[in-house]
CSV table of C-alpha atoms and ligand atoms in Angstrom, one decimal:
chain,number,residue,atom,x,y,z
A,1,MET,CA,44.7,78.8,89.5
A,2,GLU,CA,45.1,78.7,93.2
A,3,LEU,CA,43.9,81.8,94.9
A,4,LYS,CA,44.2,82.9,98.6
A,5,THR,CA,40.5,82.8,99.7
A,6,ILE,CA,38.6,84.3,102.6
A,7,GLU,CA,38.1,80.7,103.9
A,8,ASP,CA,41.9,80.4,104.4
A,9,ALA,CA,42.2,83.2,106.9
A,10,GLY,CA,40.7,84.1,110.3
A,11,TYR,CA,38.8,87.3,110.6
A,12,ALA,CA,37.6,87.4,114.2
A,13,GLY,CA,38.3,90.8,115.7
A,14,LYS,CA,40.0,91.9,112.5
A,15,ARG,CA,39.3,95.1,110.6
A,16,VAL,CA,39.1,94.2,106.9
A,17,PHE,CA,39.7,96.6,104.0
A,18,LEU,CA,37.2,95.2,101.5
A,19,ARG,CA,37.4,96.4,97.9
A,20,VAL,CA,34.2,95.8,96.0
A,21,ASP,CA,32.7,96.9,92.7
A,22,PHE,CA,29.7,99.1,93.6
A,23,ASN,CA,29.9,100.9,90.3
A,24,VAL,CA,26.0,101.0,89.9
A,25,PRO,CA,23.8,103.3,87.9
A,26,ILE,CA,22.5,106.2,90.1
A,27,GLU,CA,19.7,108.6,89.2
A,28,LYS,CA,18.6,111.5,91.3
A,29,GLY,CA,20.4,110.0,94.4
A,30,GLU,CA,18.9,106.6,94.0
A,31,VAL,CA,20.4,103.3,93.0
A,32,LYS,CA,18.7,102.2,89.7
A,33,ASP,CA,20.1,98.6,89.6
A,34,ASP,CA,21.5,96.9,92.6
A,35,THR,CA,22.9,93.7,90.9
A,36,ARG,CA,26.5,94.6,91.7
A,37,ILE,CA,25.7,95.3,95.4
A,38,ARG,CA,23.8,92.0,95.7
A,39,ALA,CA,26.8,90.2,94.1
A,40,ALA,CA,29.0,91.3,97.0
A,41,LEU,CA,26.6,90.2,99.7
A,42,PRO,CA,27.9,86.7,100.2
A,43,THR,CA,31.4,88.0,100.9
A,44,ILE,CA,30.2,90.8,103.2
A,45,GLU,CA,27.9,88.5,105.1
A,46,TYR,CA,30.6,85.8,105.5
A,47,LEU,CA,33.2,88.3,106.9
A,48,LEU,CA,30.7,89.9,109.3
A,49,LYS,CA,29.7,86.4,110.5
A,50,GLN,CA,33.3,85.6,111.2
A,51,GLY,CA,33.5,88.6,113.5
A,52,ALA,CA,35.2,91.1,111.3
A,53,SER,CA,34.5,94.8,110.9
A,54,LEU,CA,34.6,96.1,107.4
A,55,VAL,CA,36.0,99.2,105.7
A,56,ILE,CA,34.3,98.9,102.3
A,57,SER,CA,35.6,100.8,99.3
A,58,SER,CA,34.6,101.1,95.6
A,59,HIS,CA,34.7,103.4,92.6
A,60,LEU,CA,31.7,104.8,90.8
A,61,GLY,CA,31.7,106.3,87.4
A,62,ARG,CA,34.6,108.4,86.0
A,63,PRO,CA,34.9,111.5,88.2
A,64,LYS,CA,38.5,111.9,87.0
A,65,GLY,CA,40.1,112.7,90.3
A,66,LYS,CA,37.6,115.3,91.5
A,67,ALA,CA,34.7,115.1,94.0
A,68,VAL,CA,31.6,115.0,91.8
A,69,PRO,CA,28.4,114.9,94.0
A,70,GLU,CA,26.4,112.9,91.5
A,71,MET,CA,29.0,110.1,91.7
A,72,SER,CA,28.9,109.9,95.5
A,73,LEU,CA,28.5,106.4,97.0
A,74,LYS,CA,26.2,107.7,99.7
A,75,PRO,CA,23.0,106.2,98.1
A,76,VAL,CA,24.9,102.9,97.9
A,77,ALA,CA,25.4,102.9,101.7
A,78,GLU,CA,21.6,103.2,102.1
A,79,LYS,CA,20.9,100.5,99.6
A,80,LEU,CA,23.5,98.1,101.1
A,81,SER,CA,21.9,98.7,104.5
A,82,SER,CA,18.5,97.8,103.2
A,83,LEU,CA,19.8,94.7,101.4
A,84,LEU,CA,21.4,93.6,104.8
A,85,GLY,CA,18.0,93.8,106.4
A,86,GLY,CA,18.4,97.3,107.9
A,87,LYS,CA,21.8,96.7,109.4
A,88,GLU,CA,23.6,100.0,109.9
A,89,VAL,CA,26.2,101.0,107.2
A,90,GLY,CA,28.3,103.9,108.2
A,91,PHE,CA,29.4,106.3,105.5
A,92,ALA,CA,32.6,108.3,105.3
A,93,SER,CA,32.6,111.4,103.2
A,94,ASP,CA,36.1,110.7,101.9
A,95,CYS,CA,38.2,107.6,101.5
A,96,MET,CA,41.1,108.9,103.7
A,97,GLY,CA,42.1,111.5,106.2
A,98,ASP,CA,42.1,111.7,110.0
A,99,GLU,CA,38.4,111.8,110.4
A,100,VAL,CA,37.9,108.6,108.3
A,101,LYS,CA,40.7,106.9,110.2
A,102,LYS,CA,39.0,107.6,113.5
A,103,SER,CA,35.7,106.2,112.2
A,104,ALA,CA,37.5,103.1,110.9
A,105,GLN,CA,39.3,102.6,114.2
A,106,SER,CA,36.1,102.9,116.2
A,107,LEU,CA,34.4,100.0,114.3
A,108,LYS,CA,33.4,97.1,116.4
A,109,ALA,CA,33.1,93.4,115.3
A,110,GLY,CA,30.1,93.2,112.9
A,111,GLU,CA,30.1,96.9,112.0
A,112,MET,CA,30.9,98.4,108.7
A,113,LEU,CA,31.8,101.7,107.0
A,114,LEU,CA,31.5,102.5,103.4
A,115,LEU,CA,34.2,104.9,102.1
A,116,GLU,CA,33.4,107.7,99.5
A,117,ASN,CA,34.3,107.0,95.9
A,118,LEU,CA,38.0,106.1,95.5
A,119,ARG,CA,38.2,107.8,92.1
A,120,PHE,CA,37.5,111.2,93.7
A,121,HIS,CA,41.3,111.0,94.0
A,122,GLY,CA,43.3,110.8,90.8
A,123,GLU,CA,45.9,108.7,92.7
A,124,GLU,CA,43.6,105.7,92.7
A,125,GLU,CA,43.7,105.2,88.9
A,126,GLU,CA,47.4,106.2,88.8
A,127,GLY,CA,48.2,103.4,91.2
A,128,ASP,CA,49.9,105.8,93.5
A,129,GLU,CA,51.9,104.1,96.3
A,130,GLY,CA,51.3,106.8,98.9
A,131,PHE,CA,47.6,106.7,98.3
A,132,ALA,CA,47.6,102.9,98.6
A,133,ARG,CA,49.5,103.3,101.9
A,134,ARG,CA,46.9,105.7,103.3
A,135,LEU,CA,44.1,103.3,102.3
A,136,ALA,CA,46.0,100.4,103.9
A,137,SER,CA,46.4,102.3,107.2
A,138,LEU,CA,42.6,102.0,107.7
A,139,ALA,CA,42.6,98.2,108.3
A,140,ASP,CA,44.5,95.0,109.4
A,141,CYS,CA,43.9,92.9,106.3
A,142,TYR,CA,42.7,93.0,102.8
A,143,VAL,CA,40.0,91.3,100.8
A,144,ASN,CA,39.2,91.9,97.1
A,145,ASP,CA,35.9,91.1,95.5
A,146,ALA,CA,35.9,93.6,92.7
A,147,PHE,CA,36.5,91.2,89.8
A,148,GLY,CA,35.3,93.8,87.2
A,149,THR,CA,38.3,96.1,88.1
A,150,CYS,CA,41.0,93.5,88.4
A,151,HIS,CA,42.4,94.2,84.9
A,152,ARG,CA,43.5,97.6,86.2
A,153,LYS,CA,46.6,98.2,88.3
A,154,HIS,CA,44.7,100.7,90.5
A,155,ALA,CA,46.0,101.5,94.0
A,156,SER,CA,43.1,99.8,95.8
A,157,ILE,CA,43.4,96.7,93.6
A,158,TYR,CA,47.1,96.2,93.0
A,159,GLY,CA,49.6,98.3,95.0
A,160,ILE,CA,47.7,98.0,98.2
A,161,THR,CA,48.1,94.2,98.4
A,162,LYS,CA,51.8,94.6,99.1
A,163,LEU,CA,51.0,96.4,102.3
A,164,PHE,CA,49.1,93.7,104.1
A,165,ASP,CA,50.2,90.3,105.5
A,166,SER,CA,46.8,88.9,104.9
A,167,THR,CA,45.2,89.3,101.5
A,168,ALA,CA,42.4,87.2,99.9
A,169,ALA,CA,39.8,86.9,97.2
A,170,GLY,CA,36.1,87.1,98.0
A,171,TYR,CA,33.4,84.8,96.6
A,172,LEU,CA,32.7,86.8,93.5
A,173,ILE,CA,36.3,86.7,92.3
A,174,GLN,CA,36.6,83.0,93.2
A,175,LYS,CA,33.5,82.2,91.2
A,176,GLU,CA,34.5,84.2,88.2
A,177,VAL,CA,38.1,82.9,88.1
A,178,PHE,CA,36.9,79.3,88.6
A,179,ALA,CA,34.4,79.5,85.6
A,180,LEU,CA,36.8,81.3,83.2
A,181,SER,CA,39.7,79.1,84.1
A,182,LYS,CA,37.6,76.1,83.4
A,183,LEU,CA,37.2,77.4,79.8
A,184,LEU,CA,41.0,77.8,79.5
A,185,GLU,CA,42.3,74.8,81.3
A,186,ASN,CA,41.0,71.4,80.0
A,187,PRO,CA,37.5,72.3,78.9
A,188,GLU,CA,35.4,69.3,78.1
A,189,LYS,CA,35.3,68.7,74.4
A,190,PRO,CA,33.8,69.6,72.0
A,191,PHE,CA,34.2,73.2,73.1
A,192,LEU,CA,31.9,75.6,71.1
A,193,MET,CA,32.4,79.4,71.0
A,194,ILE,CA,29.5,81.5,69.8
A,195,LEU,CA,30.6,84.9,68.8
A,196,GLY,CA,28.3,87.8,67.9
A,197,GLY,CA,27.6,91.3,68.8
A,198,ALA,CA,29.1,94.5,67.5
A,199,LYS,CA,32.4,95.3,69.2
A,200,VAL,CA,34.6,93.2,67.0
A,201,ALA,CA,38.0,94.9,67.6
A,202,ASP,CA,37.5,94.7,71.4
A,203,LYS,CA,37.1,91.0,71.3
A,204,ILE,CA,39.7,89.8,68.8
A,205,GLY,CA,42.4,89.3,71.4
A,206,MET,CA,40.1,87.0,73.4
A,207,VAL,CA,39.1,85.2,70.2
A,208,LYS,CA,42.7,84.6,69.2
A,209,ASN,CA,43.6,83.1,72.6
A,210,LEU,CA,40.5,80.8,72.7
A,211,LEU,CA,41.2,79.5,69.2
A,212,GLY,CA,43.7,77.2,70.7
A,213,LYS,CA,41.1,75.7,73.1
A,214,ILE,CA,37.9,75.4,71.0
A,215,ASP,CA,36.7,72.9,68.5
A,216,THR,CA,33.9,74.9,66.9
A,217,LEU,CA,33.3,78.6,66.2
A,218,ILE,CA,29.9,80.0,65.1
A,219,THR,CA,29.3,83.6,64.3
A,220,GLY,CA,26.4,86.1,64.2
A,221,GLY,CA,25.8,89.8,64.4
A,222,VAL,CA,28.3,92.4,63.1
A,223,MET,CA,31.0,89.9,63.9
A,224,ALA,CA,29.6,87.5,61.3
A,225,TYR,CA,29.4,90.3,58.6
A,226,THR,CA,33.0,91.1,59.3
A,227,PHE,CA,33.9,87.5,58.6
A,228,VAL,CA,31.6,87.3,55.6
A,229,GLN,CA,33.3,90.4,54.2
A,230,ALA,CA,36.7,88.9,55.0
A,231,LYS,CA,35.7,86.0,52.7
A,232,ASN,CA,34.9,88.6,50.0
A,233,TRP,CA,31.2,87.7,50.0
A,234,GLU,CA,28.6,90.3,49.4
A,235,ILE,CA,27.2,91.8,52.7
A,236,GLY,CA,25.0,94.6,51.2
A,237,ALA,CA,24.5,97.5,53.6
A,238,SER,CA,25.1,95.3,56.7
A,239,LYS,CA,27.0,96.9,59.5
A,240,VAL,CA,30.6,95.8,59.5
A,241,GLU,CA,33.8,96.9,61.3
A,242,HIS,CA,36.0,97.6,58.3
A,243,ASP,CA,39.1,98.1,60.4
A,244,ALA,CA,38.7,94.6,61.8
A,245,VAL,CA,38.5,92.8,58.4
A,246,PRO,CA,42.3,92.1,58.3
A,247,LEU,CA,42.0,90.6,61.8
A,248,ALA,CA,39.1,88.5,60.7
A,249,LYS,CA,41.1,87.2,57.7
A,250,GLU,CA,43.9,86.3,60.1
A,251,ILE,CA,41.5,84.4,62.3
A,252,ILE,CA,40.1,82.5,59.3
A,253,LYS,CA,43.6,81.5,58.4
A,254,GLU,CA,44.2,80.3,62.0
A,255,VAL,CA,40.9,78.4,62.0
A,256,ASN,CA,41.9,76.6,58.8
A,257,LYS,CA,45.3,75.8,60.1
A,258,ARG,CA,43.8,74.3,63.3
A,259,HIS,CA,41.1,72.4,61.3
A,260,LEU,CA,38.4,73.9,63.5
A,261,GLU,CA,34.7,73.8,62.5
A,262,PHE,CA,33.8,77.3,61.6
A,263,HIS,CA,30.5,78.8,60.5
A,264,THR,CA,29.2,82.1,59.2
A,265,PRO,CA,25.4,82.1,58.9
A,266,LEU,CA,23.9,79.9,56.1
A,267,ASP,CA,21.2,82.6,55.7
A,268,HIS,CA,20.2,85.9,57.2
A,269,ILE,CA,17.2,88.0,58.1
A,270,ILE,CA,17.6,91.1,56.0
A,271,ALA,CA,15.7,94.4,56.3
A,272,ASP,CA,15.5,97.6,54.2
A,273,ARG,CA,16.1,99.6,57.4
A,274,ILE,CA,16.6,99.0,61.1
A,275,SER,CA,13.1,99.3,62.4
A,276,ALA,CA,10.3,97.0,63.6
A,277,ASP,CA,8.1,98.1,60.7
A,278,SER,CA,10.7,97.6,58.1
A,279,HIS,CA,10.3,95.3,55.1
A,280,HIS,CA,12.2,92.2,56.2
A,281,PHE,CA,12.6,88.5,55.3
A,282,ALA,CA,15.0,85.6,55.2
A,283,THR,CA,17.6,85.2,52.4
A,284,GLU,CA,18.3,81.9,50.8
A,285,ARG,CA,22.0,81.9,51.2
A,286,GLY,CA,24.9,83.3,53.2
A,287,THR,CA,25.2,86.6,51.3
A,288,VAL,CA,23.3,89.8,51.7
A,289,PRO,CA,22.0,91.5,48.5
A,290,LYS,CA,22.9,95.0,47.7
A,291,ASN,CA,21.3,97.8,49.8
A,292,TRP,CA,19.8,95.3,52.3
A,293,ILE,CA,20.9,95.1,55.9
A,294,GLY,CA,21.6,91.8,57.7
A,295,VAL,CA,19.8,92.1,61.1
A,296,ASP,CA,19.7,88.5,62.4
A,297,ILE,CA,20.8,85.0,61.5
A,298,GLY,CA,18.2,83.2,59.3
A,299,PRO,CA,16.2,80.0,60.1
A,300,GLN,CA,18.7,77.7,58.4
A,301,ALA,CA,21.6,79.2,60.4
A,302,VAL,CA,19.5,78.8,63.6
A,303,GLU,CA,19.0,75.1,62.8
A,304,GLU,CA,22.7,74.5,62.1
A,305,TYR,CA,23.8,76.4,65.2
A,306,ILE,CA,21.4,74.5,67.4
A,307,ASP,CA,23.0,71.3,66.1
A,308,CYS,CA,26.4,72.7,67.1
A,309,ILE,CA,25.1,73.5,70.6
A,310,LYS,CA,23.6,70.0,70.9
A,311,ARG,CA,27.0,68.4,70.1
A,312,ALA,CA,29.0,70.6,72.5
A,313,LYS,CA,30.2,69.7,76.0
A,314,THR,CA,31.5,73.2,76.8
A,315,ILE,CA,29.9,76.5,75.5
A,316,PHE,CA,31.1,80.1,75.7
A,317,TRP,CA,28.9,82.7,74.2
A,318,ASN,CA,29.7,86.4,73.7
A,319,GLY,CA,27.5,88.7,71.6
A,320,PRO,CA,24.0,88.5,70.3
A,321,MET,CA,23.2,87.1,66.8
A,322,GLY,CA,21.2,90.1,65.7
A,323,ILE,CA,19.7,93.4,66.7
A,324,TYR,CA,17.9,91.7,69.5
A,325,GLU,CA,16.6,94.9,71.0
A,326,ILE,CA,13.9,94.8,68.2
A,327,GLU,CA,11.6,91.8,68.7
A,328,GLU,CA,11.5,90.9,65.0
A,329,PHE,CA,15.3,90.6,64.9
A,330,ALA,CA,15.7,88.8,68.2
A,331,LYS,CA,14.6,85.3,67.0
A,332,GLY,CA,18.1,83.9,66.3
A,333,THR,CA,19.5,85.1,69.6
A,334,GLU,CA,16.5,83.8,71.6
A,335,ALA,CA,16.6,80.4,69.9
A,336,LEU,CA,20.3,79.9,70.7
A,337,ALA,CA,19.7,81.1,74.3
A,338,LYS,CA,17.0,78.5,74.8
A,339,ALA,CA,19.1,75.8,73.2
A,340,ILE,CA,22.0,76.6,75.5
A,341,GLY,CA,19.6,76.5,78.5
A,342,GLU,CA,18.4,73.1,77.4
A,343,ALA,CA,21.8,71.7,76.6
A,344,GLY,CA,22.7,71.0,80.2
A,345,VAL,CA,26.4,71.3,79.7
A,346,PHE,CA,29.0,73.7,81.1
A,347,SER,CA,28.1,77.1,79.7
A,348,VAL,CA,29.5,80.6,80.2
A,349,ILE,CA,28.0,83.8,79.0
A,350,GLY,CA,29.8,87.2,78.9
A,351,GLY,CA,28.9,90.6,77.6
A,352,GLY,CA,26.3,93.1,78.8
A,353,ASP,CA,24.0,92.6,75.8
A,354,SER,CA,24.4,88.8,75.7
A,355,ILE,CA,23.4,88.7,79.4
A,356,ALA,CA,20.4,90.9,78.7
A,357,ALA,CA,19.4,88.6,75.9
A,358,VAL,CA,19.7,85.5,78.1
A,359,ASN,CA,17.6,87.2,80.8
A,360,LYS,CA,15.0,88.1,78.2
A,361,ALA,CA,14.8,84.5,77.0
A,362,GLY,CA,14.2,83.5,80.6
A,363,VAL,CA,17.0,80.9,80.7
A,364,ALA,CA,19.6,82.8,82.9
A,365,ASP,CA,19.2,80.2,85.7
A,366,ARG,CA,20.2,77.4,83.4
A,367,ILE,CA,23.5,78.9,82.4
A,368,SER,CA,26.5,77.6,84.4
A,369,HIS,CA,28.1,81.0,84.8
A,370,ILE,CA,27.1,84.6,83.8
A,371,CYS,CA,30.2,86.8,83.7
A,372,THR,CA,29.9,90.0,85.8
A,373,GLY,CA,33.2,91.3,84.7
A,374,GLY,CA,32.7,92.9,81.3
A,375,GLY,CA,36.2,94.0,80.1
A,376,ALA,CA,37.9,92.1,83.0
A,377,SER,CA,36.3,88.8,81.9
A,378,LEU,CA,37.4,89.3,78.3
A,379,GLU,CA,40.9,90.2,79.3
A,380,PHE,CA,41.1,87.2,81.6
A,381,LEU,CA,40.1,85.0,78.6
A,382,GLU,CA,42.7,86.7,76.5
A,383,LYS,CA,45.6,86.5,79.0
A,384,GLY,CA,44.6,83.7,81.4
A,385,THR,CA,45.0,86.1,84.4
A,386,LEU,CA,44.7,89.7,85.5
A,387,PRO,CA,47.1,92.0,87.5
A,388,GLY,CA,44.6,92.2,90.4
A,389,ILE,CA,44.2,88.4,90.4
A,390,GLU,CA,48.0,87.6,90.1
A,391,VAL,CA,48.5,89.4,93.5
A,392,LEU,CA,45.9,87.1,95.1
A,393,LYS,CA,47.6,83.9,94.1
A,394,ARG,CA,48.7,81.5,96.7
B,401,ADP,P1,28.0,92.3,74.3
B,401,ADP,O1,27.5,93.4,75.1
B,401,ADP,O2,27.2,91.0,74.7
B,401,ADP,O3,29.4,92.1,74.4
B,401,ADP,P2,28.1,93.8,71.9
B,401,ADP,O4,28.0,95.0,72.8
B,401,ADP,O5,29.4,93.5,71.3
B,401,ADP,O6,27.7,92.5,72.8
B,401,ADP,O7,27.0,93.8,70.8
B,401,ADP,C1,25.7,94.0,71.1
B,401,ADP,C2,25.0,94.9,70.1
B,401,ADP,O8,25.2,94.4,68.7
B,401,ADP,C3,23.5,95.0,70.2
B,401,ADP,O9,23.2,96.4,70.5
B,401,ADP,C4,23.0,94.6,68.9
B,401,ADP,O10,21.9,95.3,68.5
B,401,ADP,C5,24.1,94.8,68.0
B,401,ADP,N1,24.0,94.0,66.8
B,401,ADP,C6,23.9,92.6,66.7
B,401,ADP,N2,23.8,92.2,65.4
B,401,ADP,C7,23.8,93.3,64.7
B,401,ADP,C8,23.7,93.6,63.2
B,401,ADP,N3,23.5,92.6,62.4
B,401,ADP,N4,23.7,94.9,62.8
B,401,ADP,C9,23.8,95.9,63.7
B,401,ADP,N5,24.0,95.7,65.1
B,401,ADP,C10,23.9,94.5,65.5
B,402,MG,MG1,27.4,95.6,74.7
């Protein structure tokens, strides 16, 4: 996929409307996790260095079209300033209006202004054209680096791009699209997908699309129990998404039709309840006895899955293998994370919990790409593109 990138355009003396994803957790007026702000720094620093001035915009939370003081981006302006070494970051108390326009127009090269939360106006999420027009009137050109919102046809992501001659993707979008496209277009084989976690129904669309690209599928977590149930095997009191069982059956059919290598766990760690001090041990086979709960993949499964990882040339992992939040039930997830880190092949990890697990295992820096996009990444893997990405194509 060929995107228009910030390296293709000139920005000297230009005022850029920069859409980012600063949807960070805020507590008592303080940014609790600045990962997303740091993720936008390469683009911000590049544009400033090119001699641009920046009108930066983002959403935060779900204020539903009203100004909600707790969802103000003001604390983000302060955080951004400190991350830029104390450089001044102006803050506009709205994202449009005469006052804001004046502030935007008075920006000099190298200066920036952060607009208030776009979603304080309902028109943002409605994709309203007039709203997009008013945002666009604040700048000369447009750059998007909010990958995590690109699956939405919101005004600042989609409609606004028609109102500028110059539009481009920032570094974060470029990185994300590059890694995800590599999975979809000519991945090096064998391609292994590791599927775990709990939100089965949310992920089925992505799984269906990837079935045409992968060679091997291994499963853990609630995902695995949904497949084990679909095979009509006993799963005891394990958590399962009953509504997704027909979909799992469909996927098994497809897997067989395509002659893919497919595994549910050979054994499980089972517990009498979900707690660190529960009675728990490994089963001898791939079923779970009555009244017991499957909480992690067992040691035989770990061994088999590590063998799959060692054979793979491309790996995509979404969803932990067990209830990794509890140390006793985190062993399967940790073992796979370490094995992927050691594999030294192209690896992509998506999903908030999967990323947390990889960080916990201390191998994040050995993973080729860690998705920042959440729902947007999954939808890209399902459809091969996103509305907000389509409009940035060359
Ligand atoms: P991600 O955020 O990586 O996409 P999910 O949100 O789909 O992953 O799933 C993560 C959650 O799944 C974790 O909270 C984990 O405890 C839970 N989980 C994994 N295995 C099991 C299991 N066997 N039973 C219950 N919950 C599980
Ligand atoms: Mg999750």
